[in-house]
C-alpha positions as a Markdown table, in Angstrom:
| # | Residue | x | y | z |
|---|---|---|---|---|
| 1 | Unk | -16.0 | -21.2 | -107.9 |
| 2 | Unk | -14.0 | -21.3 | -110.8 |
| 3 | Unk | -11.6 | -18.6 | -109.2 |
| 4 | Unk | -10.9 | -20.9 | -106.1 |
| 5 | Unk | -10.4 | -23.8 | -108.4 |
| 6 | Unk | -7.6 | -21.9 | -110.6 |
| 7 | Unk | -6.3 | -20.6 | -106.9 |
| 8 | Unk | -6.3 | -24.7 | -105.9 |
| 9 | Unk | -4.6 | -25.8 | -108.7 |
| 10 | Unk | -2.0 | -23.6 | -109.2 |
| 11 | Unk | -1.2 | -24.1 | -105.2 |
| 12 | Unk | -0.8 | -27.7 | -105.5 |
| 13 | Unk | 1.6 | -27.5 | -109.2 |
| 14 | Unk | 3.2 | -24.8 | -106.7 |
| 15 | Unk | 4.1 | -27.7 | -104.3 |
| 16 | Unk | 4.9 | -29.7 | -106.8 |
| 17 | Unk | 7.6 | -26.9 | -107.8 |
| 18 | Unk | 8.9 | -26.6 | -104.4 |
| 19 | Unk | 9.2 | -30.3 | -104.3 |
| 20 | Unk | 11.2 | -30.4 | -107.2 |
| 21 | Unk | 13.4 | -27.9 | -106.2 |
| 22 | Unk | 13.9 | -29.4 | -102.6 |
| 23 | Unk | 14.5 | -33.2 | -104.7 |
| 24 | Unk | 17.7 | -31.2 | -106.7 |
| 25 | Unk | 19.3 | -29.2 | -103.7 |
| 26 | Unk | 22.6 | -30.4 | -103.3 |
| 27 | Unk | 23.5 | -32.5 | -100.4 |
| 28 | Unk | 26.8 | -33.7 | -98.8 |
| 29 | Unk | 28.5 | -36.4 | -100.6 |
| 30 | Unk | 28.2 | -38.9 | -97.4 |
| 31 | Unk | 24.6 | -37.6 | -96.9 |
| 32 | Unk | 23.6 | -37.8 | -100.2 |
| 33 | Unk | 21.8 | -41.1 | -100.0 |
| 34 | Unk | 19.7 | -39.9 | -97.0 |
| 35 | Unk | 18.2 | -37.6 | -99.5 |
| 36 | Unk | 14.5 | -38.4 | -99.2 |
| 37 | Unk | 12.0 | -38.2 | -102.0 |
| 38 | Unk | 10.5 | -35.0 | -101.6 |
| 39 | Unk | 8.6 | -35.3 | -105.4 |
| 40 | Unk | 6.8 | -38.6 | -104.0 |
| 41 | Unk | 5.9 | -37.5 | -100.2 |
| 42 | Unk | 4.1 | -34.3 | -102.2 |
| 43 | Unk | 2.6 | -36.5 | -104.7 |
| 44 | Unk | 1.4 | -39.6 | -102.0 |
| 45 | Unk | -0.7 | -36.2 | -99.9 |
| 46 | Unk | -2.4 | -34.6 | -103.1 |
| 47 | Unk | -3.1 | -38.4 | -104.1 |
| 48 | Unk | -4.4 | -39.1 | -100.7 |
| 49 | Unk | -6.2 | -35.7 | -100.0 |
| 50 | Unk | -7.6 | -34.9 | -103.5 |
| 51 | Unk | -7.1 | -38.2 | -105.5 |
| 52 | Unk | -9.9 | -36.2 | -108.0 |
| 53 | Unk | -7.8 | -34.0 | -108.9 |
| 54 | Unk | -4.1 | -35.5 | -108.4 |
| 55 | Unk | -3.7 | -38.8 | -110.3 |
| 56 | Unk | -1.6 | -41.0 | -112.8 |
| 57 | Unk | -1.2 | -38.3 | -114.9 |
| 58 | Unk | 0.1 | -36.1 | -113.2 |
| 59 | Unk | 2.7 | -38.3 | -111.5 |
| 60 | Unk | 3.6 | -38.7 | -115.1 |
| 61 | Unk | 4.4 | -34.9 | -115.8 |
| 62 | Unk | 6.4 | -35.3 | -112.3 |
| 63 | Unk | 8.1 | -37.9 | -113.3 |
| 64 | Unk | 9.2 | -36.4 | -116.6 |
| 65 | Unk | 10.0 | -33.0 | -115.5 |
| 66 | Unk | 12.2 | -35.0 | -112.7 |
| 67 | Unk | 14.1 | -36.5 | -115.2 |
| 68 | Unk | 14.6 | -33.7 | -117.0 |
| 69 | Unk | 15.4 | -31.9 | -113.8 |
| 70 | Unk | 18.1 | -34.2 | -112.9 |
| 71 | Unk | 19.4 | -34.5 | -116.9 |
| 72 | Unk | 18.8 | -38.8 | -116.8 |
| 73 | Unk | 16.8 | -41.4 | -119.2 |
| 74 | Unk | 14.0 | -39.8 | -120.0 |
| 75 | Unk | 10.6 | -41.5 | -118.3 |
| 76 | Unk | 12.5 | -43.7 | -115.7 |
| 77 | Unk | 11.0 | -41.7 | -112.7 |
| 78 | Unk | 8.0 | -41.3 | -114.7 |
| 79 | Unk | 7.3 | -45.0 | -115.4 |
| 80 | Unk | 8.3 | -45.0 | -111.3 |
| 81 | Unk | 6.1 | -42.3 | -109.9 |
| 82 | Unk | 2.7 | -43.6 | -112.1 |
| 83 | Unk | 3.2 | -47.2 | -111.2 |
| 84 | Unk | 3.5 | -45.7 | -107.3 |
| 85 | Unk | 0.9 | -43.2 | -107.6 |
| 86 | Unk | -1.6 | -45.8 | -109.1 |
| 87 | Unk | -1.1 | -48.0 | -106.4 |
| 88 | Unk | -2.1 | -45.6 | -103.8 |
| 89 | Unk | -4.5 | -44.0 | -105.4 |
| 90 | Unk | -6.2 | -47.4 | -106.0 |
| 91 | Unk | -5.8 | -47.8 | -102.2 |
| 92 | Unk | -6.3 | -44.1 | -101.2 |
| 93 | Unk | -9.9 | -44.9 | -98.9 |
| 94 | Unk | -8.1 | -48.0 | -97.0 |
| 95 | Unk | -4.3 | -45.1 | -96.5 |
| 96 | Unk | -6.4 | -42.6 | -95.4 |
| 97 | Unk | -8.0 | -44.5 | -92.3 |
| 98 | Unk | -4.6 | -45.5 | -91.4 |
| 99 | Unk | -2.7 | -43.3 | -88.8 |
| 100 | Unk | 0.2 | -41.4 | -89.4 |
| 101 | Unk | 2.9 | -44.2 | -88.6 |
| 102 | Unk | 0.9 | -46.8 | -90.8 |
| 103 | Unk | 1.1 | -44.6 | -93.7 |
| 104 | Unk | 4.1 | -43.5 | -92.8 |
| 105 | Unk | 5.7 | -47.1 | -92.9 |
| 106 | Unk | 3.6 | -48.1 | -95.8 |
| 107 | Unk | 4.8 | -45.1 | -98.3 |
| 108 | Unk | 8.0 | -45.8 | -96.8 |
| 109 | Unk | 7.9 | -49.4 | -98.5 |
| 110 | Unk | 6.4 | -47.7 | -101.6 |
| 111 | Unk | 9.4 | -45.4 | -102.0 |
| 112 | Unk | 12.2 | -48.1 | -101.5 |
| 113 | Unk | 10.1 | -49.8 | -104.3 |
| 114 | Unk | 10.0 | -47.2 | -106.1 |
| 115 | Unk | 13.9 | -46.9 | -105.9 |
| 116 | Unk | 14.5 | -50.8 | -107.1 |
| 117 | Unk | 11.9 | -49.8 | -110.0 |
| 118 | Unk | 13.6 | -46.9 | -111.0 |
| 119 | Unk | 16.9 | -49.1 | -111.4 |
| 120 | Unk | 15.8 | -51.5 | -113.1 |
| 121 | Unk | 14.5 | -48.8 | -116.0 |
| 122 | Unk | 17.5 | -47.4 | -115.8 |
| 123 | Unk | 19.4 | -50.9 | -116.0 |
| 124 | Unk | 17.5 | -51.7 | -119.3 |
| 125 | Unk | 19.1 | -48.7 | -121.0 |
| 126 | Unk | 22.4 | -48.1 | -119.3 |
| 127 | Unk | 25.3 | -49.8 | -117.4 |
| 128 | Unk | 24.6 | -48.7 | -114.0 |
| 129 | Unk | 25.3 | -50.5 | -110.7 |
| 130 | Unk | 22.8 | -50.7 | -107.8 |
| 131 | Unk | 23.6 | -49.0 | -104.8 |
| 132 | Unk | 22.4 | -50.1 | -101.5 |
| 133 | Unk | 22.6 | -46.6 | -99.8 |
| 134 | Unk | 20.6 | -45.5 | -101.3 |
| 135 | Unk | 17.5 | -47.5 | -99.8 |
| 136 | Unk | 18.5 | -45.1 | -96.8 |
| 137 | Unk | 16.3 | -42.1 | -97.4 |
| 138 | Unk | 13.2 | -44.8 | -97.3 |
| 139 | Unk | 14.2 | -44.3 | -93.3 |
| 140 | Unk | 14.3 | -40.6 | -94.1 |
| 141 | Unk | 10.8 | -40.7 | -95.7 |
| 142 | Unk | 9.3 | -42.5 | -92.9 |
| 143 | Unk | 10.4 | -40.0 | -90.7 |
| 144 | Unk | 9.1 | -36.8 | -92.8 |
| 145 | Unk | 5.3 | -38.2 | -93.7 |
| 146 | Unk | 3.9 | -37.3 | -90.5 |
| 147 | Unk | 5.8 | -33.6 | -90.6 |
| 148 | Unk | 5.0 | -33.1 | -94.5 |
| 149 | Unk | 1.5 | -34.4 | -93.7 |
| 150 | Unk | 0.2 | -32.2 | -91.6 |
| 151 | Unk | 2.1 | -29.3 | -93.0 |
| 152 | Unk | 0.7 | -29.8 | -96.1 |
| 153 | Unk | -3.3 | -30.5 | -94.8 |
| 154 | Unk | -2.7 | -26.8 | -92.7 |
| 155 | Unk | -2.1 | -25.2 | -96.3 |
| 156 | Unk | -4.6 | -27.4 | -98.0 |
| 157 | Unk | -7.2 | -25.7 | -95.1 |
| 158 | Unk | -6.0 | -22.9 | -94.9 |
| 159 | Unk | -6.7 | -22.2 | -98.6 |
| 160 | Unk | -9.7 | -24.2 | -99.0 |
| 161 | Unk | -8.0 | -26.9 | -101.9 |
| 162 | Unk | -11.3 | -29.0 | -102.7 |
């Protein structure tokens, strides 16, 4: 018990890392606001599929070690990703008995808010200026939930992550 536990755990921070690492690949300058949010798609499935063990907290740790990751204000995307994650999570029964699309739409909305929130942080403590491209990879994200989902439930299965 306790083995498959450690074996679960360390599979889903092992997505996490692969997220992370997908979130900082560099991208083409013009396509660089199609970049989608890999570190929130992995987040909403472990919230969705195992909101026991996935929660606030841990969208917390994300969100810091993307900002540190990406060298910005410290606890902007962490103030972004637990204010998302709570929301689904509070909502995780009523996501789950939506279909693929649904969700797909709805996290979609989540991430573009998730964007606006993440500039406003950043607007309290810097000079930036908003950019409307990059509400682009919300498009992007809609269209990877249904791939990431069921890519991600096949390895949940396959290893057994309770």
């Amino acid at each position: 018990m306790a083995n498959s536990t450690v074996r679960g755990h360390t599979l889903i921070w092992l997505s996490f890392i692969v997220a992370l690492i997908l979130q900082a690949a560099p991208w083409p300058g013009e396509l660089a606001s199609f970049r989608p949010s890999w570190v929130l798609l992995v987040a909403f499935y472990w919230v969705l599929a195992l909101p026991h063990r996935v929660n606030v907290g841990t969208a917390l740790v994300l969100g810091l070690l993307w900002d540190l990751m990406l060298g910005s204000t410290l606890g902007v995307r962490g103030l972004m990703m637990s204010v998302l994650i709570y929301i689904v999570a509070l909502n995780f029964q009523l996501l789950r008995n939506m279909s693929l699309w649904q969700q797909a739409a709805l996290l979609s909305l989540l991430t573009l808010a998730g964007k606006v929130l993440e500039f406003w942080a950043e607007y309290l403590v810097s000079d930036v200026q908003f950019d409307p491209n990059i509400l682009w990879s919300g498009v992007l994200n809609f269209l990877l939930w249904p791939w990431l989902f069921l890519l991600l439930r096949r390895v949940r299965r396959q290893f057994s992550i309770k």
